[in-house]
Coordinates of C-alpha atoms and ligand atoms in Angstrom, one line a residue:
M1024 CA 88.9 88.5 63.2
K1025 CA 91.9 90.8 62.6
K1026 CA 94.8 90.6 65.1
A1027 CA 96.8 93.5 66.2
F1028 CA 100.0 93.4 68.4
I1029 CA 100.8 96.6 70.3
T1030 CA 104.1 97.3 72.1
G1031 CA 103.7 100.1 74.7
I1032 CA 100.1 99.2 75.4
T1033 CA 100.4 100.5 79.0
G1034 CA 101.4 104.0 77.7
Q1035 CA 99.2 107.0 76.6
D1036 CA 99.0 106.0 72.9
G1037 CA 99.0 102.2 73.4
S1038 CA 96.0 102.4 75.7
Y1039 CA 94.0 104.6 73.3
L1040 CA 94.9 102.5 70.3
A1041 CA 93.9 99.4 72.0
E1042 CA 90.6 100.7 72.9
F1043 CA 90.2 102.0 69.3
L1044 CA 91.0 98.6 67.7
L1045 CA 88.8 96.6 70.3
D1046 CA 85.9 98.8 69.2
K1047 CA 86.6 97.9 65.6
G1048 CA 86.4 94.2 66.5
Y1049 CA 90.1 93.3 66.5
K1050 CA 91.7 90.7 68.8
V1051 CA 94.4 92.8 70.5
Y1052 CA 97.6 91.5 72.0
G1053 CA 99.6 93.9 74.2
L1054 CA 103.2 93.5 75.1
T1055 CA 104.0 94.3 78.8
R1056 CA 107.3 94.2 80.5
R1057 CA 107.9 92.8 84.0
T1058 CA 107.9 95.5 86.7
S1059 CA 108.0 95.1 90.4
T1060 CA 104.5 96.7 90.6
Q1061 CA 101.9 96.4 87.8
N1062 CA 101.4 99.5 85.7
F1063 CA 97.9 98.9 84.2
E1064 CA 96.4 102.2 85.2
R1065 CA 95.8 103.3 81.6
I1066 CA 94.4 100.0 80.6
K1067 CA 92.2 99.2 83.6
Q1068 CA 89.0 99.6 81.6
I1069 CA 90.0 97.0 79.1
V1070 CA 92.2 94.7 80.9
H1071 CA 89.4 92.1 81.3
H1072 CA 88.1 92.5 77.8
P1073 CA 87.7 89.1 76.1
N1074 CA 89.5 90.2 73.1
L1075 CA 92.5 91.6 74.8
Q1076 CA 95.5 89.4 75.7
L1077 CA 98.6 90.7 77.4
V1078 CA 102.0 89.0 76.3
S1079 CA 105.1 89.2 78.5
G1080 CA 108.3 90.6 76.8
D1081 CA 110.8 93.5 76.5
L1082 CA 112.2 95.5 73.6
I1083 CA 115.6 94.6 74.8
D1084 CA 114.8 90.8 74.7
Q1085 CA 114.8 89.6 71.1
H1086 CA 113.5 86.0 71.9
S1087 CA 110.4 87.5 73.7
L1088 CA 109.6 89.6 70.6
T1089 CA 110.2 86.8 68.0
Y1090 CA 108.3 84.3 70.1
A1091 CA 105.3 86.6 70.4
I1092 CA 105.2 87.4 66.6
K1093 CA 105.5 83.6 65.7
Q1094 CA 102.8 82.6 68.2
I1095 CA 100.3 85.5 67.4
R1096 CA 100.9 85.9 63.6
P1097 CA 99.3 89.4 63.8
D1098 CA 97.9 91.2 60.7
E1099 CA 99.2 94.5 62.2
V1100 CA 102.0 95.5 64.6
Y1101 CA 102.2 98.8 66.2
N1102 CA 105.6 99.5 67.8
L1103 CA 104.8 102.3 70.3
A1104 CA 107.1 101.2 73.2
A1105 CA 110.1 103.4 73.8
Q1106 CA 112.0 105.5 76.4
S1107 CA 109.9 108.5 75.4
F1108 CA 110.9 111.3 77.7
V1109 CA 113.4 113.6 76.0
Q1110 CA 114.9 115.0 79.2
A1111 CA 115.6 111.4 80.5
S1112 CA 117.5 110.6 77.3
W1113 CA 120.4 112.8 78.5
E1114 CA 120.6 111.0 81.8
Q1115 CA 120.2 107.5 80.2
P1116 CA 121.6 107.8 76.7
V1117 CA 122.6 104.2 76.2
L1118 CA 119.4 102.8 77.5
T1119 CA 117.4 105.2 75.3
G1120 CA 119.4 103.9 72.3
E1121 CA 118.8 100.3 73.3
F1122 CA 115.0 100.7 73.6
T1123 CA 114.1 103.5 71.2
A1124 CA 116.6 102.9 68.5
L1125 CA 117.7 99.1 68.5
G1126 CA 114.4 98.0 69.9
V1127 CA 112.9 99.0 66.4
T1128 CA 115.4 96.6 64.8
R1129 CA 114.5 93.8 67.2
M1130 CA 110.9 94.2 66.2
L1131 CA 111.5 94.3 62.5
E1132 CA 113.7 91.1 62.9
A1133 CA 110.9 89.4 64.8
I1134 CA 108.6 90.2 61.9
R1135 CA 111.0 89.2 59.2
L1136 CA 111.8 85.9 60.8
G1137 CA 108.5 85.2 62.5
Y1138 CA 105.7 86.5 60.2
P1139 CA 106.7 88.7 57.3
K1140 CA 103.2 89.2 56.2
A1141 CA 102.4 91.4 59.3
K1142 CA 102.1 95.1 58.5
F1143 CA 104.4 97.3 60.8
Y1144 CA 103.9 100.8 62.3
Q1145 CA 106.9 102.5 63.8
A1146 CA 106.3 105.5 66.2
S1147 CA 108.5 108.1 64.8
S1148 CA 108.6 111.6 66.1
S1149 CA 108.8 115.4 65.3
E1150 CA 111.8 115.4 67.6
M1151 CA 113.7 114.1 64.6
F1152 CA 113.4 117.6 63.0
G1153 CA 115.0 119.1 66.1
K1154 CA 116.9 122.2 65.0
V1155 CA 114.4 122.7 62.1
R1156 CA 115.7 123.0 58.5
E1157 CA 112.4 124.3 57.3
V1158 CA 109.0 125.6 58.5
P1159 CA 106.6 123.9 58.6
Q1160 CA 108.2 120.4 58.7
K1161 CA 107.0 117.7 56.3
E1162 CA 107.9 114.2 55.2
T1163 CA 110.8 115.5 53.0
T1164 CA 112.3 118.0 55.6
P1165 CA 115.8 116.9 56.6
F1166 CA 116.3 115.6 60.3
Y1167 CA 118.5 117.4 62.7
P1168 CA 117.9 115.7 66.2
R1169 CA 118.8 117.6 69.3
S1170 CA 118.8 114.9 72.0
P1171 CA 119.8 111.3 72.4
Y1172 CA 116.1 110.5 72.1
G1173 CA 115.8 112.4 68.8
V1174 CA 119.0 110.5 67.5
A1175 CA 117.4 107.2 68.5
K1176 CA 114.2 108.0 66.7
V1177 CA 116.1 108.9 63.6
Y1178 CA 117.7 105.5 63.6
G1179 CA 114.3 103.9 64.2
H1180 CA 112.9 105.8 61.3
W1181 CA 115.5 104.8 58.8
I1182 CA 115.7 101.2 59.8
T1183 CA 112.1 101.0 59.2
V1184 CA 112.5 102.4 55.7
N1185 CA 115.4 100.2 55.2
Y1186 CA 113.5 97.0 56.1
R1187 CA 110.7 98.1 53.7
E1188 CA 113.1 98.5 50.9
S1189 CA 115.5 95.5 51.7
F1190 CA 112.8 92.9 52.6
N1191 CA 109.7 94.2 51.0
L1192 CA 107.9 94.5 54.4
F1193 CA 104.8 96.6 54.8
A1194 CA 106.5 98.9 57.2
V1195 CA 105.5 102.5 57.7
S1196 CA 106.7 105.4 59.9
G1197 CA 104.3 108.0 61.4
I1198 CA 106.1 111.1 62.1
L1199 CA 103.8 112.3 64.8
F1200 CA 104.0 115.8 66.4
N1201 CA 103.3 116.2 70.1
H1202 CA 99.9 114.7 71.2
E1203 CA 98.5 115.0 74.7
S1204 CA 95.6 113.9 76.8
P1205 CA 94.7 113.3 80.4
R1206 CA 96.7 110.0 80.1
R1207 CA 100.0 111.8 79.4
G1208 CA 102.8 111.1 81.9
L1209 CA 103.0 113.7 84.6
E1210 CA 106.5 114.6 83.7
F1211 CA 105.6 116.0 80.2
V1212 CA 104.9 119.7 80.2
T1213 CA 101.2 119.8 79.2
R1214 CA 100.1 117.3 81.9
K1215 CA 102.5 118.9 84.4
I1216 CA 100.9 122.3 83.9
A1217 CA 97.3 121.0 83.7
N1218 CA 97.8 119.0 87.0
A1219 CA 99.6 121.8 88.8
I1220 CA 97.0 124.4 87.8
A1221 CA 94.2 122.2 89.0
R1222 CA 96.1 121.7 92.4
I1223 CA 96.7 125.3 92.7
K1224 CA 93.1 126.2 92.0
L1225 CA 92.1 123.6 94.8
G1226 CA 94.6 125.1 97.3
K1227 CA 96.8 122.0 97.2
Q1228 CA 99.9 123.6 95.7
K1229 CA 101.3 127.2 95.4
Y1230 CA 103.5 127.3 92.3
V1231 CA 104.3 125.4 89.1
E1232 CA 108.1 125.2 88.5
L1233 CA 109.1 125.1 84.7
G1234 CA 111.9 125.4 82.3
N1235 CA 111.8 127.2 79.0
L1236 CA 108.5 128.9 78.4
D1237 CA 109.5 130.0 74.8
A1238 CA 109.6 126.5 73.3
K1239 CA 106.9 126.1 70.7
R1240 CA 105.2 122.9 69.9
D1241 CA 102.5 121.6 67.5
W1242 CA 100.2 120.1 70.1
G1243 CA 97.1 117.7 69.2
Y1244 CA 95.0 115.3 71.0
A1245 CA 96.2 111.7 71.4
K1246 CA 92.9 110.0 70.5
D1247 CA 92.9 111.7 67.0
Y1248 CA 96.6 110.6 66.5
V1249 CA 96.1 106.9 67.1
Q1250 CA 93.4 106.8 64.4
A1251 CA 96.1 108.1 62.0
M1252 CA 98.3 105.1 62.9
W1253 CA 95.5 102.7 62.0
L1254 CA 94.8 104.6 58.8
M1255 CA 98.4 104.2 57.7
L1256 CA 98.2 100.4 57.9
Q1257 CA 94.9 100.2 55.9
Q1258 CA 96.6 101.7 52.7
D1259 CA 97.5 99.7 49.7
E1260 CA 101.2 100.8 49.8
P1261 CA 103.3 101.4 52.8
D1262 CA 104.5 105.1 53.2
D1263 CA 105.5 107.7 55.8
Y1264 CA 103.3 110.5 57.0
V1265 CA 103.6 113.6 59.1
V1266 CA 100.7 113.8 61.6
A1267 CA 100.2 117.3 63.1
T1268 CA 97.7 120.1 63.6
G1269 CA 99.6 122.7 61.6
E1270 CA 99.5 125.3 64.5
T1271 CA 102.2 126.1 67.0
H1272 CA 102.0 127.4 70.4
S1273 CA 104.5 128.3 73.2
V1274 CA 104.6 126.7 76.6
R1275 CA 103.8 130.1 78.0
E1276 CA 100.6 130.1 75.9
F1277 CA 99.7 126.7 77.3
L1278 CA 100.2 127.9 80.9
Q1279 CA 98.3 131.1 80.3
L1280 CA 95.3 129.2 78.8
A1281 CA 95.4 126.6 81.5
C1282 CA 95.2 129.4 84.1
Q1283 CA 92.3 130.8 82.2
A1284 CA 90.5 127.5 82.0
A1285 CA 90.8 127.2 85.9
G1286 CA 89.7 130.8 86.5
I1287 CA 93.2 132.0 87.7
S1288 CA 93.5 135.5 86.5
D1289 CA 97.3 136.2 87.0
W1290 CA 99.4 133.3 85.5
Q1291 CA 102.7 135.0 86.7
S1292 CA 101.7 134.8 90.3
V1293 CA 101.7 131.0 90.1
Y1294 CA 104.8 130.4 88.0
K1295 CA 108.5 130.0 88.9
H1296 CA 111.4 129.3 86.6
N1297 CA 113.5 126.4 87.7
P1298 CA 116.7 125.9 85.6
K1299 CA 116.5 122.2 86.5
F1300 CA 114.0 121.8 83.7
D1301 CA 116.0 123.6 81.0
R1302 CA 117.6 121.2 78.6
P1303 CA 121.3 120.9 77.4
A1304 CA 120.0 121.5 73.8
E1305 CA 116.4 122.8 73.0
V1306 CA 114.0 122.2 70.2
D1307 CA 112.8 125.8 69.8
L1308 CA 110.0 125.5 67.2
L1309 CA 108.0 122.6 65.8
V1310 CA 105.1 123.0 63.4
G1311 CA 104.0 120.2 61.1
D1312 CA 102.4 120.2 57.6
P1313 CA 99.8 117.4 57.7
T1314 CA 98.7 118.0 54.0
K1315 CA 99.8 114.5 52.9
A1316 CA 97.9 112.7 55.9
K1317 CA 94.8 114.8 55.1
K1318 CA 94.8 114.1 51.5
K1319 CA 95.9 110.4 51.4
L1320 CA 94.6 109.1 54.7
G1321 CA 91.6 111.4 54.9
W1322 CA 92.8 112.2 58.4
K1323 CA 92.1 115.5 60.3
P1324 CA 92.4 116.5 64.0
S1325 CA 89.1 117.0 65.9
V1326 CA 90.5 119.0 68.8
D1327 CA 92.1 122.5 68.6
F1328 CA 94.7 123.9 70.9
E1329 CA 92.3 125.7 73.2
G1330 CA 89.9 122.7 73.4
L1331 CA 92.9 120.5 74.3
V1332 CA 94.1 122.8 77.2
K1333 CA 90.5 122.9 78.5
L1334 CA 89.9 119.3 78.4
M1335 CA 93.2 118.5 80.1
V1336 CA 92.6 121.1 82.9
E1337 CA 89.0 120.0 83.4
A1338 CA 90.1 116.3 83.8
E1339 CA 92.8 117.3 86.4
L1340 CA 90.3 119.3 88.3
E1341 CA 87.8 116.4 88.5
M1342 CA 90.7 114.0 89.4
E1343 CA 92.2 116.3 92.0
R1344 CA 88.7 116.9 93.6
E1345 CA 88.1 113.1 94.0
S1346 CA 91.5 112.4 95.5
Ligands
NAP1469 P1 104.6 106.6 76.9 O1 103.3 107.0 77.5 O2 105.8 107.0 77.5 O3 104.6 105.0 76.7 C1 105.6 104.2 76.5 C2 105.4 102.8 76.5 O4 106.6 102.0 76.2 C3 104.9 102.2 77.8 O5 103.9 101.3 77.7 C4 106.2 101.5 78.3 O6 105.8 100.5 79.2 C5 106.7 100.9 77.1 N1 108.2 100.5 77.1 C6 109.1 101.3 77.5 N2 110.3 100.7 77.4 C7 110.0 99.4 77.1 C8 110.7 98.3 76.9 N3 112.0 98.2 77.0 N4 110.1 97.1 76.5 C9 108.7 97.1 76.4 N5 107.9 98.2 76.6 C10 108.6 99.3 77.0 O7 104.6 107.0 75.4 P2 103.4 107.7 74.4 O8 103.3 109.1 74.6 O9 102.3 106.7 74.5 O10 104.1 107.5 73.0 C11 104.1 106.2 72.3 C12 105.2 106.2 71.2 O11 105.1 107.3 70.4 C13 106.6 106.3 71.8 O12 107.5 105.5 70.9 C14 107.0 107.7 71.7 O13 108.4 107.9 71.6 C15 106.4 108.1 70.3 N6 105.9 109.4 70.2 C16 105.1 110.1 71.1 C17 104.6 111.3 70.9 C18 103.7 112.1 71.8 O14 103.6 113.3 71.7 N7 103.1 111.4 72.7 C19 105.0 111.9 69.7 C20 105.8 111.3 68.7 C21 106.3 110.1 68.9 P3 105.8 100.7 80.9 O15 104.4 101.1 81.2 O16 106.1 99.5 81.5 O17 106.8 101.9 81.3
G4F1470 O1 106.4 118.0 77.1 P1 107.9 117.8 76.8 O2 108.7 117.1 77.7 O3 107.8 117.1 75.3 P2 108.9 117.0 74.1 O4 110.3 117.2 74.6 O5 108.4 117.9 73.0 O6 108.7 115.5 73.7 C1 107.5 114.9 73.5 O7 107.0 115.1 72.2 C2 107.9 114.4 71.2 C3 107.3 114.8 69.8 O8 107.8 116.0 69.3 C4 107.8 113.0 71.4 F1 108.6 112.4 70.5 C5 108.4 112.7 72.8 O9 108.3 111.3 73.1 C6 107.5 113.4 73.8 O10 106.3 112.8 73.8 O11 108.5 119.2 76.5 C7 107.9 120.1 75.7 C8 108.7 121.5 75.8 C9 110.2 121.4 75.7 O12 110.6 122.4 74.9 C10 110.6 121.7 77.1 O13 111.9 122.3 77.2 O14 108.4 122.0 77.0 C11 109.5 122.6 77.6 N1 109.4 122.6 79.0 C12 109.4 123.8 79.8 N2 109.4 123.4 81.1 C13 109.3 121.6 79.9 C14 109.2 122.1 81.2 N3 109.2 120.2 79.7 C15 109.0 119.4 80.7 N4 108.8 118.1 80.4 N5 109.0 119.9 82.0 C16 109.1 121.3 82.3 O15 109.1 121.6 83.4

């Protein structure tokens, strides 16, 4: 039985990846950190699965990571844990650096010292392209991060490449563009809009307050993207890949389509601008070129932009009707 160790198992991607690997017959170990209340909402369907084991630790605590790797001796390690909210990275830049940047080195050290045969996946991000140097962005596009989060991810990306080249580890970096789902945190713009529009439709809320509607993102479906992570670790050679849909849409388009999906005819009547949600430095346009992932991994997205908005709004309508 293959063994996988996932950091960030309680997050959006970690929970989908754990389900995907359990379905494939893996024994899955998930790192969870101590919190005053348990945060197992996204893994509630699998938490009692006989092939899932939760392991206590934190990206800031080297011993907990090295101990876990030594004990488990995993075939595959997926480092998905991070302070992942861009806006919060201006409010907590040092903590973001500790988790999202140095946390990667701690994981790599744990593998190097504890079980160097493990294959390592690093959750890199399209935020590294920031003020984009070319359109669309591919594996060779230079980075120009625009937030403490983006800067931390650039560090995580290069330390992964460096450990591959220095210590011959099977370490790969997946440069994933935005991917969403009904399990997205409520603070991210897609889930925030989908949830607010459902609540407005049901008469529970009047407006949705947003920042910059002009920002454009390449949005895909999270379930498709965890499959790409796994495919990267099944290759003969470690390499880095862009994972994206190749299409870009504005926050405004997301809002308009969400209203349409809920049967709200005038999107402007339910929207207010709130400068609180504007960012000190914005990433205006992201659009990825997934040619390499399609060709070498045989990966392709199964849900388009319209389908994604629809599935997110429908999930929120169902949840809000029940609550
Ligand atoms: P998420 O939902 O915010 O999940 C983050 C996970 O990291 C949670 O399980 C969280 O645990 C854990 N975590 C945070 N700090 C930790 C620490 N110090 N020690 C241990 N665990 C810690 O993020 P996601 O959307 O699933 O994204 C997964 C990864 O992909 C992240 O690294 C993110 O930066 C990256 N990424 C995401 C996207 C995207 O569009 N979703 C795109 C590119 C890259 P708690 O539950 O305890 O908070
Ligand atoms: O949903 P967002 O917060 O995601 P963002 O900043 O693109 O980051 C996400 O994707 C990255 C991949 O590129 C990941 F690495 C990262 O971990 C995270 O998952 O914001 C998207 C856009 C931004 O341009 C923001 O300015 O939406 C704009 N926006 C407008 N109003 C808003 C809002 N964003 C949020 N969160 N809330 C608003 O009210």
